[in-house]
Coordinates of C-alpha atoms and ligand atoms in Angstrom, one line a residue:
Q114 CA -10.7 -36.0 -8.6
A115 CA -9.2 -37.8 -11.5
K116 CA -8.2 -40.6 -9.1
T117 CA -11.7 -41.1 -7.9
S118 CA -13.3 -41.2 -11.3
G119 CA -10.6 -43.7 -12.4
K120 CA -11.6 -45.9 -9.5
N121 CA -15.3 -45.7 -10.3
R122 CA -14.7 -46.4 -13.9
Y123 CA -12.8 -49.5 -12.8
H124 CA -15.8 -50.7 -10.8
L125 CA -18.3 -49.9 -13.5
F126 CA -16.4 -52.0 -16.1
N127 CA -15.2 -54.8 -13.8
P128 CA -17.0 -57.8 -15.3
A129 CA -17.4 -59.7 -12.0
F130 CA -18.7 -56.6 -10.2
H131 CA -21.1 -55.9 -13.1
E132 CA -22.3 -59.4 -13.1
A133 CA -23.0 -59.3 -9.3
M134 CA -24.9 -56.0 -9.6
H135 CA -26.9 -57.4 -12.5
Q136 CA -27.8 -60.6 -10.5
R137 CA -28.8 -58.5 -7.5
T138 CA -31.1 -56.3 -9.6
R139 CA -32.7 -59.4 -11.2
R140 CA -33.2 -61.0 -7.8
E141 CA -34.8 -57.8 -6.4
K142 CA -37.2 -57.7 -9.4
E143 CA -38.1 -61.4 -8.8
L144 CA -38.6 -60.8 -5.1
R145 CA -40.9 -57.9 -5.8
A146 CA -43.0 -60.0 -8.1
A147 CA -42.9 -62.9 -5.6
I148 CA -44.4 -60.7 -2.9
A149 CA -47.1 -59.4 -5.4
E150 CA -48.0 -63.0 -6.4
N151 CA -47.4 -64.5 -3.0
Q152 CA -44.9 -67.2 -4.0
F153 CA -44.2 -67.8 -0.3
V154 CA -45.0 -70.8 1.9
L155 CA -44.6 -71.2 5.6
H156 CA -43.0 -74.2 7.3
Y157 CA -43.7 -74.8 11.0
Q158 CA -41.2 -76.1 13.6
S159 CA -42.6 -77.2 16.9
R160 CA -41.2 -76.2 20.3
V161 CA -41.5 -78.7 23.1
D162 CA -42.0 -78.3 26.9
C163 CA -39.3 -80.2 28.9
K164 CA -41.7 -81.2 31.7
S165 CA -44.7 -82.4 29.8
S166 CA -43.0 -83.3 26.5
K167 CA -45.8 -81.5 24.7
V168 CA -45.7 -79.1 21.8
T169 CA -46.0 -75.5 23.3
S170 CA -45.8 -73.5 20.2
L171 CA -45.0 -73.6 16.4
E172 CA -42.5 -71.3 14.8
A173 CA -43.4 -70.0 11.3
L174 CA -40.4 -70.2 8.9
V175 CA -40.8 -68.6 5.5
R176 CA -39.7 -70.3 2.2
W177 CA -39.8 -68.8 -1.3
N178 CA -41.3 -71.2 -3.8
H179 CA -39.3 -69.8 -6.7
P180 CA -40.8 -70.4 -10.2
T181 CA -37.5 -71.9 -11.6
E182 CA -35.2 -72.6 -8.7
G183 CA -37.5 -74.4 -6.4
L184 CA -37.9 -73.9 -2.6
L185 CA -35.5 -71.3 -1.3
G186 CA -34.7 -70.8 2.4
P187 CA -34.8 -67.4 4.1
D188 CA -30.9 -67.2 4.1
E189 CA -31.2 -66.8 0.3
F190 CA -33.6 -63.8 0.3
I191 CA -34.2 -62.2 3.7
G192 CA -31.0 -60.2 3.6
L193 CA -31.8 -58.8 0.2
A194 CA -35.4 -58.0 1.4
E195 CA -33.9 -56.1 4.3
E196 CA -31.5 -54.1 2.2
T197 CA -34.2 -53.2 -0.3
G198 CA -37.0 -52.5 2.1
L199 CA -39.1 -55.2 0.6
I200 CA -39.1 -56.9 4.0
L201 CA -41.8 -54.5 5.0
N202 CA -44.2 -56.0 2.5
L203 CA -42.9 -59.5 3.0
G204 CA -43.3 -59.1 6.7
E205 CA -46.9 -58.0 6.3
L206 CA -47.5 -61.0 4.0
V207 CA -46.1 -63.5 6.6
I208 CA -48.2 -62.1 9.4
D209 CA -51.3 -62.4 7.2
L210 CA -50.4 -66.0 6.2
V211 CA -49.8 -67.0 9.7
C212 CA -53.1 -65.6 10.9
A213 CA -55.0 -67.2 8.0
Q214 CA -53.4 -70.6 9.0
I215 CA -54.3 -70.1 12.7
A216 CA -58.0 -69.4 11.7
Q217 CA -58.0 -72.5 9.6
W218 CA -56.6 -74.6 12.5
A219 CA -59.2 -73.3 15.0
Q220 CA -60.9 -76.7 15.3
G221 CA -57.8 -79.0 15.1
V222 CA -55.0 -79.9 17.6
Y223 CA -52.9 -77.0 16.4
G224 CA -55.8 -74.6 17.3
R225 CA -54.5 -75.0 20.9
V226 CA -50.9 -73.8 20.4
P227 CA -49.6 -70.3 19.5
V228 CA -47.6 -69.6 16.4
S229 CA -44.5 -67.5 16.7
I230 CA -43.5 -65.0 13.9
N231 CA -40.0 -63.8 13.1
V232 CA -40.0 -60.0 12.8
S233 CA -36.9 -58.4 11.2
S234 CA -35.2 -55.3 12.4
R235 CA -36.5 -53.0 9.7
Q236 CA -40.0 -54.3 10.0
F237 CA -40.0 -53.7 13.7
N238 CA -38.4 -50.3 13.6
E239 CA -40.0 -48.8 10.4
R240 CA -43.5 -50.2 10.6
D241 CA -46.2 -50.0 13.3
I242 CA -46.0 -53.6 14.0
R243 CA -48.8 -53.5 16.6
E244 CA -51.1 -52.1 13.9
S245 CA -50.1 -54.9 11.5
I246 CA -50.7 -57.6 14.0
A247 CA -54.0 -56.1 15.4
G248 CA -55.2 -55.7 11.8
A249 CA -54.4 -59.3 10.9
L250 CA -55.9 -60.7 14.1
A251 CA -59.2 -58.8 13.4
R252 CA -59.3 -59.8 9.7
H253 CA -59.0 -63.5 10.6
G254 CA -61.1 -63.3 13.8
I255 CA -58.4 -64.7 16.1
E256 CA -57.1 -63.8 19.5
G257 CA -53.8 -62.1 20.3
S258 CA -52.8 -65.1 22.5
S259 CA -52.6 -67.2 19.4
V260 CA -49.5 -65.5 18.1
E261 CA -46.1 -64.7 19.4
I262 CA -43.3 -62.6 18.0
E263 CA -39.5 -63.2 17.9
L264 CA -37.1 -60.3 17.8
T265 CA -33.4 -60.3 17.7
E266 CA -31.3 -58.2 20.1
S267 CA -30.1 -56.0 17.2
S268 CA -33.7 -54.9 16.5
M269 CA -34.0 -53.5 20.0
V270 CA -30.8 -51.5 20.3
V271 CA -31.8 -49.2 17.4
D272 CA -34.0 -47.2 19.8
P273 CA -34.5 -48.9 23.2
R274 CA -37.1 -46.5 24.5
R275 CA -39.3 -46.7 21.5
T276 CA -38.8 -50.5 21.5
A277 CA -40.0 -50.8 25.1
D278 CA -43.2 -48.7 24.4
N279 CA -43.8 -50.6 21.2
L280 CA -43.4 -54.0 22.9
Q281 CA -45.7 -53.0 25.7
A282 CA -48.4 -52.1 23.2
I283 CA -48.0 -55.4 21.4
H284 CA -48.0 -57.3 24.7
A285 CA -51.3 -55.6 25.6
L286 CA -52.9 -57.5 22.6
G287 CA -52.0 -60.7 24.4
V288 CA -49.1 -61.5 22.1
K289 CA -46.1 -63.1 23.7
L290 CA -42.7 -61.6 23.2
L291 CA -39.6 -63.7 22.5
V292 CA -35.9 -62.9 22.1
D293 CA -34.5 -64.8 19.2
D294 CA -30.8 -65.9 18.9
F295 CA -30.2 -64.7 22.4
G296 CA -26.5 -64.4 23.3
T297 CA -25.3 -63.3 19.9
G298 CA -26.2 -59.6 20.3
Y299 CA -25.5 -56.7 22.7
S300 CA -28.5 -56.5 24.9
S301 CA -28.4 -56.8 28.6
L302 CA -30.7 -58.8 30.8
S303 CA -31.9 -55.8 32.6
M304 CA -32.8 -54.1 29.3
L305 CA -34.7 -57.2 28.2
H306 CA -36.6 -57.3 31.6
N307 CA -37.7 -53.7 31.1
M308 CA -39.0 -54.7 27.7
S309 CA -41.4 -57.3 29.2
F310 CA -40.1 -60.3 27.2
D311 CA -41.7 -63.6 28.1
V312 CA -39.2 -66.0 26.6
L313 CA -35.5 -66.1 25.7
K314 CA -34.5 -68.4 22.9
V315 CA -30.8 -69.2 23.4
D316 CA -28.9 -69.3 20.1
K317 CA -28.0 -72.6 18.6
S318 CA -24.3 -71.8 18.8
F319 CA -24.5 -72.3 22.6
T320 CA -26.6 -75.5 22.3
S321 CA -24.0 -77.0 19.9
R322 CA -21.3 -76.6 22.6
L323 CA -23.1 -78.6 25.2
G324 CA -21.1 -81.7 26.0
V325 CA -18.2 -80.5 23.9
D326 CA -16.7 -78.0 26.3
A327 CA -17.7 -76.4 29.5
N328 CA -18.6 -73.0 27.9
G329 CA -22.1 -73.9 26.6
E330 CA -23.2 -75.3 29.9
V331 CA -21.8 -72.3 31.9
F332 CA -23.6 -70.0 29.6
F333 CA -26.9 -71.8 29.8
R334 CA -26.7 -72.2 33.6
A335 CA -26.2 -68.5 34.1
I336 CA -28.9 -67.5 31.6
I337 CA -31.5 -69.9 33.0
T338 CA -30.9 -68.8 36.6
M339 CA -31.3 -65.1 35.7
A340 CA -34.1 -65.6 33.3
H341 CA -36.1 -67.5 35.9
S342 CA -35.5 -64.9 38.6
L343 CA -36.9 -62.3 36.1
G344 CA -39.9 -64.4 35.3
M345 CA -38.8 -65.4 31.8
R346 CA -38.8 -68.9 30.2
V347 CA -35.8 -70.3 28.4
V348 CA -35.8 -72.2 25.1
A349 CA -32.8 -73.9 23.7
E350 CA -32.6 -73.6 19.9
G351 CA -30.9 -76.1 17.5
V352 CA -31.1 -79.2 19.7
E353 CA -29.7 -82.0 17.6
T354 CA -28.6 -84.8 20.0
A355 CA -30.0 -86.8 22.9
E356 CA -27.0 -85.7 25.0
Q357 CA -28.0 -82.0 24.6
V358 CA -31.5 -82.9 25.7
R359 CA -30.2 -84.6 28.8
I360 CA -27.9 -81.7 29.7
L361 CA -30.6 -79.1 29.1
E362 CA -33.1 -81.0 31.2
A363 CA -30.6 -81.2 34.1
L364 CA -30.1 -77.5 33.7
Q365 CA -33.9 -76.9 34.1
C366 CA -34.2 -75.4 30.6
D367 CA -37.9 -74.9 30.0
E368 CA -38.4 -75.7 26.3
L369 CA -36.5 -77.3 23.4
Q370 CA -36.5 -76.7 19.7
G371 CA -34.4 -78.5 17.1
F372 CA -34.0 -81.1 14.5
Y373 CA -33.7 -83.8 17.2
L374 CA -37.3 -83.1 18.2
F375 CA -39.0 -81.7 15.1
R376 CA -37.9 -80.4 11.8
P377 CA -39.7 -77.5 10.1
V378 CA -42.5 -78.9 7.8
P379 CA -45.4 -77.6 5.8
A380 CA -48.7 -77.3 7.8
D381 CA -50.2 -80.4 6.2
E382 CA -47.2 -82.5 7.3
L383 CA -47.4 -81.7 11.0
P384 CA -48.0 -84.8 13.2
Q385 CA -51.7 -85.2 14.3
S386 CA -50.6 -85.2 18.0
L387 CA -49.0 -82.6 20.2
E388 CA -47.3 -85.4 22.0
L389 CA -43.6 -85.9 21.4
P390 CA -42.6 -89.1 19.6
V391 CA -39.0 -89.1 20.8
T392 CA -38.5 -91.6 23.6
E393 CA -35.5 -90.0 25.2
L394 CA -37.5 -87.0 26.3
A395 CA -40.8 -88.8 26.9
A396 CA -39.3 -91.6 29.0
R397 CA -37.3 -89.4 31.3
Ligands
LIG285 P1 -34.4 -68.4 13.4 O1 -35.6 -67.6 13.6 O2 -33.3 -68.4 14.5 O3 -34.9 -69.9 13.1 C1 -34.2 -71.0 13.3 C2 -33.5 -71.5 12.1 O4 -32.7 -72.7 12.5 C3 -34.4 -72.1 11.0 O5 -33.7 -71.9 9.8 C4 -34.5 -73.5 11.4 O6 -34.8 -74.3 10.3 C5 -33.1 -73.9 11.8 N1 -33.0 -75.0 12.8 C6 -34.0 -75.4 13.6 N2 -33.6 -76.5 14.3 C7 -32.3 -76.7 14.0 C8 -31.3 -77.6 14.4 O7 -31.5 -78.5 15.2 N3 -30.1 -77.5 13.8 C9 -29.8 -76.5 12.9 N4 -28.6 -76.5 12.3 N5 -30.7 -75.7 12.4 C10 -32.0 -75.7 13.0 P2 -34.4 -71.2 8.5 O8 -35.8 -71.7 8.4 O9 -33.5 -71.4 7.4 O10 -34.5 -69.7 9.0 C11 -33.3 -69.0 9.1 C12 -33.6 -67.6 9.7 O11 -34.4 -66.9 8.7 C13 -34.5 -67.6 10.9 O12 -33.6 -67.9 12.1 C14 -35.0 -66.2 10.9 O13 -34.1 -65.3 11.5 C15 -35.2 -66.0 9.4 N6 -36.6 -66.1 9.1 C16 -37.3 -67.2 8.9 N7 -38.6 -66.9 8.6 C17 -38.7 -65.6 8.7 C18 -39.8 -64.7 8.5 O14 -40.9 -65.1 8.2 N8 -39.5 -63.4 8.6 C19 -38.3 -62.9 8.9 N9 -38.1 -61.6 9.0 N10 -37.2 -63.7 9.1 C20 -37.5 -65.1 9.0
LIG286 MG1 -36.8 -67.5 15.2
LIG287 MG1 -33.0 -68.3 16.3
LIG288 MG1 -31.5 -66.6 13.3

């Protein structure tokens, strides 16, 4: 008993620990205010079809326009948002921002491509995400086929049965289902097939191995063969070099995404054409 309280006392008065707790509390407060005031902006990163070299979809990537620290990337706040549950409100906000943008794009070139939304594990498992999406589609007067959702494997293993039912209901809205960061989690291909996924996005850690050692290529070859036989398309994430493009095309990968093709940019900085400007891919 005395030992435990001694330990606790040490933690309470440890200045570094105290400072970290203080920072976290401040950050949480800021994040709560940021959600209430909508200090978030979305950047969009295009995905490209290997055969046509055209943009097939845009991925919405959230940034926090922090009042004193400037633009913060998701790695600086999504974790805290998950831990505190604030992700539930932030997730709703992102869905609404995406749908508002799609409605605004209706007449332009980007009115023709769907936007994919990253959905976090808690958001998927603790909210009725079908309701959130259906509500936002109705509010903004857009069709289900204009959005896609990206889920990581870790979101699905929490409750695979419920996940399968949930995904089917979302699919019924016309929303496409993507597995994000594929290969880094513990799902099996048969489980994914039962969950009616349309697209596998292979994690960038595999892409970065292409041309470096045989492992990346072996992994992609196996995934592409199996995904195709199950009727799913494959996207390579994090494509950064012409050599990766060449290998992925030879492996019959369906789509590419990465800095080599397009970087994430604010909506008003997207190019005015869905045609890819990179010659390596276009001149194949
Ligand atoms: P993700 O969904 O796997 O998104 C891909 C991340 O890789 C993005 O980072 C993107 O900018 C980056 N990326 C794209 N191409 C390349 C490349 O060629 N090389 C490298 N090194 N990186 C590349 P970002 O925007 O910092 O987002 C990080 C993660 O934050 C996302 O990973 C996603 O899991 C999460 N995230 C982003 N937006 C949202 C959101 O609205 N909601 C939720 N719940 N999570 C989000
Ligand atoms: Mg993603
Ligand atoms: Mg990813
Ligand atoms: Mg990720």
